[in-house]
Coordinates of C-alpha atoms in Angstrom, one line a residue:
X1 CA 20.6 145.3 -55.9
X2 CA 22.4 146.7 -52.9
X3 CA 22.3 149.8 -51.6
X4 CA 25.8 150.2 -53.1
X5 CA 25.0 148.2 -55.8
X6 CA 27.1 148.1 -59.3
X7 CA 25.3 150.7 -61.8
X8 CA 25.3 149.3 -65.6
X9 CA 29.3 149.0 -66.0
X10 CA 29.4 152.5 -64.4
X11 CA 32.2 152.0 -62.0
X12 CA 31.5 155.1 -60.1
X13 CA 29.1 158.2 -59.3
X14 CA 29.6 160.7 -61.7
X15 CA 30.8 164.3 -60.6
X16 CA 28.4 165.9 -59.6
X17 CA 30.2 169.3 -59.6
X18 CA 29.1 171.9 -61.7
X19 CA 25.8 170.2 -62.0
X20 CA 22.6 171.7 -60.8
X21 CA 21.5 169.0 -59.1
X22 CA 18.6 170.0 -58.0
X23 CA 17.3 171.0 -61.4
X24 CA 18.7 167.6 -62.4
X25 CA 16.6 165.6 -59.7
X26 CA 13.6 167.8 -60.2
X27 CA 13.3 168.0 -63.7
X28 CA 15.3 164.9 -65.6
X29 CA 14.0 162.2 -67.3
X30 CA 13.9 158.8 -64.9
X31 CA 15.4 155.7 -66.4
X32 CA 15.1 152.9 -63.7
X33 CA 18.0 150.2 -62.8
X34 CA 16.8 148.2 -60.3
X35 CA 14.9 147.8 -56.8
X36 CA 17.6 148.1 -53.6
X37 CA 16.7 145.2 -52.0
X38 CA 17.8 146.0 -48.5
X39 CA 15.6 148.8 -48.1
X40 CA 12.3 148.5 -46.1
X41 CA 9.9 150.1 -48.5
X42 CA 10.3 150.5 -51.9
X43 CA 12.9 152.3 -53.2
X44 CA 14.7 152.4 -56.7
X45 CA 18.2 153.3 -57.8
X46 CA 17.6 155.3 -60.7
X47 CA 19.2 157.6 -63.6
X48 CA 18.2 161.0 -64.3
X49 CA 19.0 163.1 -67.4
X50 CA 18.8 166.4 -68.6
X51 CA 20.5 167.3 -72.1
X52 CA 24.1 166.1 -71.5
X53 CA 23.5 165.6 -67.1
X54 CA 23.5 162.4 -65.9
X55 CA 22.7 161.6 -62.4
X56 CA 22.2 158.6 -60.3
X57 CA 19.7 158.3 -57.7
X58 CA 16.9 157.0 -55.4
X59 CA 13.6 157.1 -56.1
X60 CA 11.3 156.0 -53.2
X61 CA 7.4 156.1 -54.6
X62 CA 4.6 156.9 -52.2
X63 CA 2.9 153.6 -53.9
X64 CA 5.0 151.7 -52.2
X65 CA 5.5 152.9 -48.4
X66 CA 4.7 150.4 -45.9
X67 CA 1.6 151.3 -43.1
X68 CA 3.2 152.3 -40.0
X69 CA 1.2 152.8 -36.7
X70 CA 3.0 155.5 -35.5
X71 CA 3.5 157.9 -39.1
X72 CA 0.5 159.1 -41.4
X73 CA 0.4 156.8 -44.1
X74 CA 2.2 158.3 -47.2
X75 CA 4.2 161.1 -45.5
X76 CA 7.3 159.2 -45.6
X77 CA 8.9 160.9 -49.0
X78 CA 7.7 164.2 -47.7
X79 CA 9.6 163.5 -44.9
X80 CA 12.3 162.8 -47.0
X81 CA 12.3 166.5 -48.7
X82 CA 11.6 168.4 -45.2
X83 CA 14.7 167.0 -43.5
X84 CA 17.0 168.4 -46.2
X85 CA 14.9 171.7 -46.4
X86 CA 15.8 172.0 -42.3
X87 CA 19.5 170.5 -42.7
X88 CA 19.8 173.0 -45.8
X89 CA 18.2 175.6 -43.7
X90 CA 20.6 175.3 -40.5
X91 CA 23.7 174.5 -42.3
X92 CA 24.1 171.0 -41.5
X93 CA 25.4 169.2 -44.8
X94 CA 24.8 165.4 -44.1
X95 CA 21.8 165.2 -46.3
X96 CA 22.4 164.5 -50.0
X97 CA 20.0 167.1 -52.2
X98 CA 16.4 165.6 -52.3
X99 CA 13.6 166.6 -54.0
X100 CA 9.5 165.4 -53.9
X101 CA 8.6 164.8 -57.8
X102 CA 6.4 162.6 -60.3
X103 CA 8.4 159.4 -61.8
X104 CA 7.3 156.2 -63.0
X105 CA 5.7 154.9 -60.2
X106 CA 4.0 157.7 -58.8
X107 CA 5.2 160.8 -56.9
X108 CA 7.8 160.2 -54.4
X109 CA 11.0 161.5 -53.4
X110 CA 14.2 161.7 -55.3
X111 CA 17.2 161.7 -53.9
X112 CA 21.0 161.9 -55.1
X113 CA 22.9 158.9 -54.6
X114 CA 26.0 159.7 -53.0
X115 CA 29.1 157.3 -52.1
X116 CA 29.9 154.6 -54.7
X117 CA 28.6 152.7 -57.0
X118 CA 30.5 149.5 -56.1
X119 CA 29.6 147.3 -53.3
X120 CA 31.7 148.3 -50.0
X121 CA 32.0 147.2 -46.4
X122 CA 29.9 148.6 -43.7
X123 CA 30.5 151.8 -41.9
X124 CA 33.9 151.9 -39.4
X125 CA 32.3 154.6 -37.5
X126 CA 30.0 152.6 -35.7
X127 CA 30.6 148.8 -34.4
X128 CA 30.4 145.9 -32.0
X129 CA 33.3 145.5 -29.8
X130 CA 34.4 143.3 -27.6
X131 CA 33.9 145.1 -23.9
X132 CA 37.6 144.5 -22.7
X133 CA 38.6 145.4 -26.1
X134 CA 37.2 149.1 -26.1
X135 CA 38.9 152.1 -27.6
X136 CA 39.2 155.2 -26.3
X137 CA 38.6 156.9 -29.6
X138 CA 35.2 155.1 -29.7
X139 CA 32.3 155.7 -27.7
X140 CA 30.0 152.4 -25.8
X141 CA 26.4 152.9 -26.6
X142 CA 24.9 149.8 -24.8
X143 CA 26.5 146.4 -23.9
X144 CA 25.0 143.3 -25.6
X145 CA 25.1 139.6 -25.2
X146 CA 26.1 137.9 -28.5
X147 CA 25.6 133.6 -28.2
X148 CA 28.9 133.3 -30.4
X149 CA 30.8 136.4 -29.3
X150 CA 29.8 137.0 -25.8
X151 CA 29.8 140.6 -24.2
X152 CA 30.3 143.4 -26.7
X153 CA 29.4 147.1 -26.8
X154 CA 27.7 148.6 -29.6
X155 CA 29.8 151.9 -30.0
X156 CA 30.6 154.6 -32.3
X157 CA 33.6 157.1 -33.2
X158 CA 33.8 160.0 -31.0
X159 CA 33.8 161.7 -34.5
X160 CA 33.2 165.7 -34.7
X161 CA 30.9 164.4 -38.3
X162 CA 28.8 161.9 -36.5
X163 CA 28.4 164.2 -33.0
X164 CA 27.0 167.0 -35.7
X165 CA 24.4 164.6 -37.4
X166 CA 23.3 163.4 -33.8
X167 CA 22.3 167.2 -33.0
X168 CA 20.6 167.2 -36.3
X169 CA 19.0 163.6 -35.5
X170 CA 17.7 165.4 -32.5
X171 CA 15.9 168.3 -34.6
X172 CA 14.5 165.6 -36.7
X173 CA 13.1 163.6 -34.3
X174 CA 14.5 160.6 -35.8
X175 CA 13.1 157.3 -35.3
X176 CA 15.4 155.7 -37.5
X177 CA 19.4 156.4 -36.7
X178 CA 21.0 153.1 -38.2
X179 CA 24.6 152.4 -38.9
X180 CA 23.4 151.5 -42.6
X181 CA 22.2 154.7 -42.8
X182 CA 25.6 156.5 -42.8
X183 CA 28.1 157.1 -45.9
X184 CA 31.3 157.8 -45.7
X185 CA 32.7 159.6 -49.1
X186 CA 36.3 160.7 -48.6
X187 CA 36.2 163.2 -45.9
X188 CA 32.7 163.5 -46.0
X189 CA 29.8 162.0 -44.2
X190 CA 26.4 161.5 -45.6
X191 CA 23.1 160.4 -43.7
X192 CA 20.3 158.8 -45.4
X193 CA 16.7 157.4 -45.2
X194 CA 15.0 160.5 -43.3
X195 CA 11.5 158.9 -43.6
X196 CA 10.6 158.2 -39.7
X197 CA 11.4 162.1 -38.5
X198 CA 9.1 165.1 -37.4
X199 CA 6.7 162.9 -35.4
X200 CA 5.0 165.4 -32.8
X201 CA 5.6 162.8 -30.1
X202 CA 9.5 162.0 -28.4
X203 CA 10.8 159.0 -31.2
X204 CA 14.6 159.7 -30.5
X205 CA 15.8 156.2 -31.7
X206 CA 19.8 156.1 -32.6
X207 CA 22.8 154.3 -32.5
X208 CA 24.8 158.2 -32.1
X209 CA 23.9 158.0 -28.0
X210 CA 27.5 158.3 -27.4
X211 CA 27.7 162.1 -26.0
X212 CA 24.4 162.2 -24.0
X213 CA 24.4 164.6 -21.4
X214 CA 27.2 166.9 -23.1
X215 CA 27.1 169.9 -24.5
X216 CA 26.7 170.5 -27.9
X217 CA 29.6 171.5 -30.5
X218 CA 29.8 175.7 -31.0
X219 CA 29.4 174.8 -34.5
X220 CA 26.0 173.0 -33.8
X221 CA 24.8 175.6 -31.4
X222 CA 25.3 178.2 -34.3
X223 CA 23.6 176.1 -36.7
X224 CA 20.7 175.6 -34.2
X225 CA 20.4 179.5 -34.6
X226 CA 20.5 179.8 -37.7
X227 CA 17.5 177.1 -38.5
X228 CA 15.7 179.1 -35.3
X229 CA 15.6 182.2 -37.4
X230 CA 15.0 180.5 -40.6
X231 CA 12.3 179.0 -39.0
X232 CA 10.8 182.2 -38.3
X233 CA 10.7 183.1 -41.9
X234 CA 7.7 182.2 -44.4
X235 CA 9.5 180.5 -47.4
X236 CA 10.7 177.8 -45.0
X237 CA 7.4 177.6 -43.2
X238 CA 5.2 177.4 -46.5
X239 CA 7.7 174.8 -47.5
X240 CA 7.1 172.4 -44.7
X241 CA 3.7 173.1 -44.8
X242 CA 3.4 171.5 -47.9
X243 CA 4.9 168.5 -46.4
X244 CA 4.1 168.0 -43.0
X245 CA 1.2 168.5 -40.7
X246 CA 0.9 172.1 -38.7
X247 CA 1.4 169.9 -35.1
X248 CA 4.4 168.4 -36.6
X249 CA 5.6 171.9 -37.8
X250 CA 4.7 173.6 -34.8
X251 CA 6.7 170.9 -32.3
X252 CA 9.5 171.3 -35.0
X253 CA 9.8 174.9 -34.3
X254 CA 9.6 174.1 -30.3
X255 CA 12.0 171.3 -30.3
X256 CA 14.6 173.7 -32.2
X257 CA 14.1 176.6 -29.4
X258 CA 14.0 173.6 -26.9
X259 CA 17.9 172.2 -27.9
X260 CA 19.3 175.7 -28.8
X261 CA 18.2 176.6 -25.0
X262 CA 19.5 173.8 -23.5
X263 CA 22.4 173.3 -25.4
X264 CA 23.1 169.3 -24.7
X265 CA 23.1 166.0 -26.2
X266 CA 19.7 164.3 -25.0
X267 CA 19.7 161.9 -22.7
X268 CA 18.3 158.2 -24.0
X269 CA 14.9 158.1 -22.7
X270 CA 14.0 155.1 -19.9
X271 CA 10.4 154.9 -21.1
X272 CA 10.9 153.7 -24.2
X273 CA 13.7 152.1 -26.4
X274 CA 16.3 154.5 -27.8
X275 CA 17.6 152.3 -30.1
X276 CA 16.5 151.1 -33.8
X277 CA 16.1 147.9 -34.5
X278 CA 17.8 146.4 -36.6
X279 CA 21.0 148.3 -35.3
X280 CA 22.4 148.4 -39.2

């Protein structure tokens, strides 16, 4: 099964208006469909229900993270519940409602599954151009050399949706900004698989490079504020604390004062690679 995988003859996601979803996630009985067989670790597309609710989503079990190097080994779906905690917290609304729970595997995180059901070509925000062929609604990232295709530019939309979720990528520390990570659903844009964020260390690793150097939207410096004070208050930091370590918190808290302060995109760093591989 895809990420956007067909869902047992239900042609699309329910409406999820009116629901509690949280409640739904947190509390409804979990009736697996089927393994997404894209994703890097485990992870499950799943139904949840609660009397007459019926949600779909994605269950990721601790049981079956991979080892990484760089994170603690089975923080990856606490990760997953701290960075909507902080996008909930600021204001930022890229990040589908996601919850840390028990389920048939384990405890992991659950999280709605938002865009359709169907299968459906990748993302037109972000692409690989032709260099002589760029547009000047969308902005290069980095030129690469393609053995069929020559000279392109990976670049992106200069889209006020995508330039908010790379100020939020920037919070989160993301080590993980792929184009198949992004969701378009009518107007809206969703952003998804939050596992690599919060490392202490610089991990900064996206395709959204587009605006480096500028400053930030007036929107985004507002929301920086408002996760700033949140982050001064003790539901948010108990939270988190549940979740990630007190380093991790602690650089989370500087990084936010850090990018209200300076009030710019970051620049990619030169010591490392910026970019996630793959790029989709």
């Amino acid at each position: 099964m895809h990420r956007n995988g067909r869902g047992r003859g239900e042609a699309a996601v329910p409406d999820a208006a009116g629901l509690d979803v949280e409640q739904v996630l947190e509390a409804g009985e979990i009736e697996v469909e089927g393994r997404l067989v894209e994703a890097s670790n485990l992870a499950l597309r799943v139904w949840l229900t609660q009397g007459d609710q019926r949600l779909p989503a994605v269950y990721k079990p601790i049981s079956g993270e991979r080892d990484l190097w760089d994170f603690p080994d089975g923080t990856l779906a606490g990760r997953e519940r701290a960075t909507y905690l902080v996008a909930r917290a600021g204001g930022w609304t890229h990040i589908p409602e996601t919850v840390l729970r028990d389920g048939p595997l384990g405890s992991g995180s659950v999280q709605r599954w938002v865009g359709p059901l169907e299968p459906t070509d990748p993302i037109s925000l972000v692409r690989l151009d032709p260099v002589r062929e760029l547009e000047s609604s969308f902005l290069p990232v980095v030129a690469l050399e393609l053995a069929d295709d020559g000279p392109v530019a990976l670049c992106h939309a200069d889209d006020p949706r995508l330039a908010s979720l790379a100020v939020l990528d920037a919070v989160l520390n993301n080590a993980d900004r792929k184009g198949s990570h992004l969701i378009e659903d009518g107007d809206h844009l969703w952003a998804i698989d939050h596992g690599l964020t919060f490392h202490p260390h610089a991990k900064l690793r996206t395709i959204l490079w587009g605006w480096a150097g500028d400053p930030f939207p007036a929107d985004d410096l507002q929301r920086l504020a408002r996760l700033d004070a949140a982050l001064a208050e003790p539901d948010l930091i108990a939270a988190l604390a549940a979740l990630l370590t007190p380093v991790e918190v602690t650089a989370l808290r500087n990084r936010v004062s850090r990018l209200a302060e300076e009030g710019v995109f970051p620049e990619p760093p030169q010591d490392r690679t910026p970019l996630p591989w793959p790029l989709w």
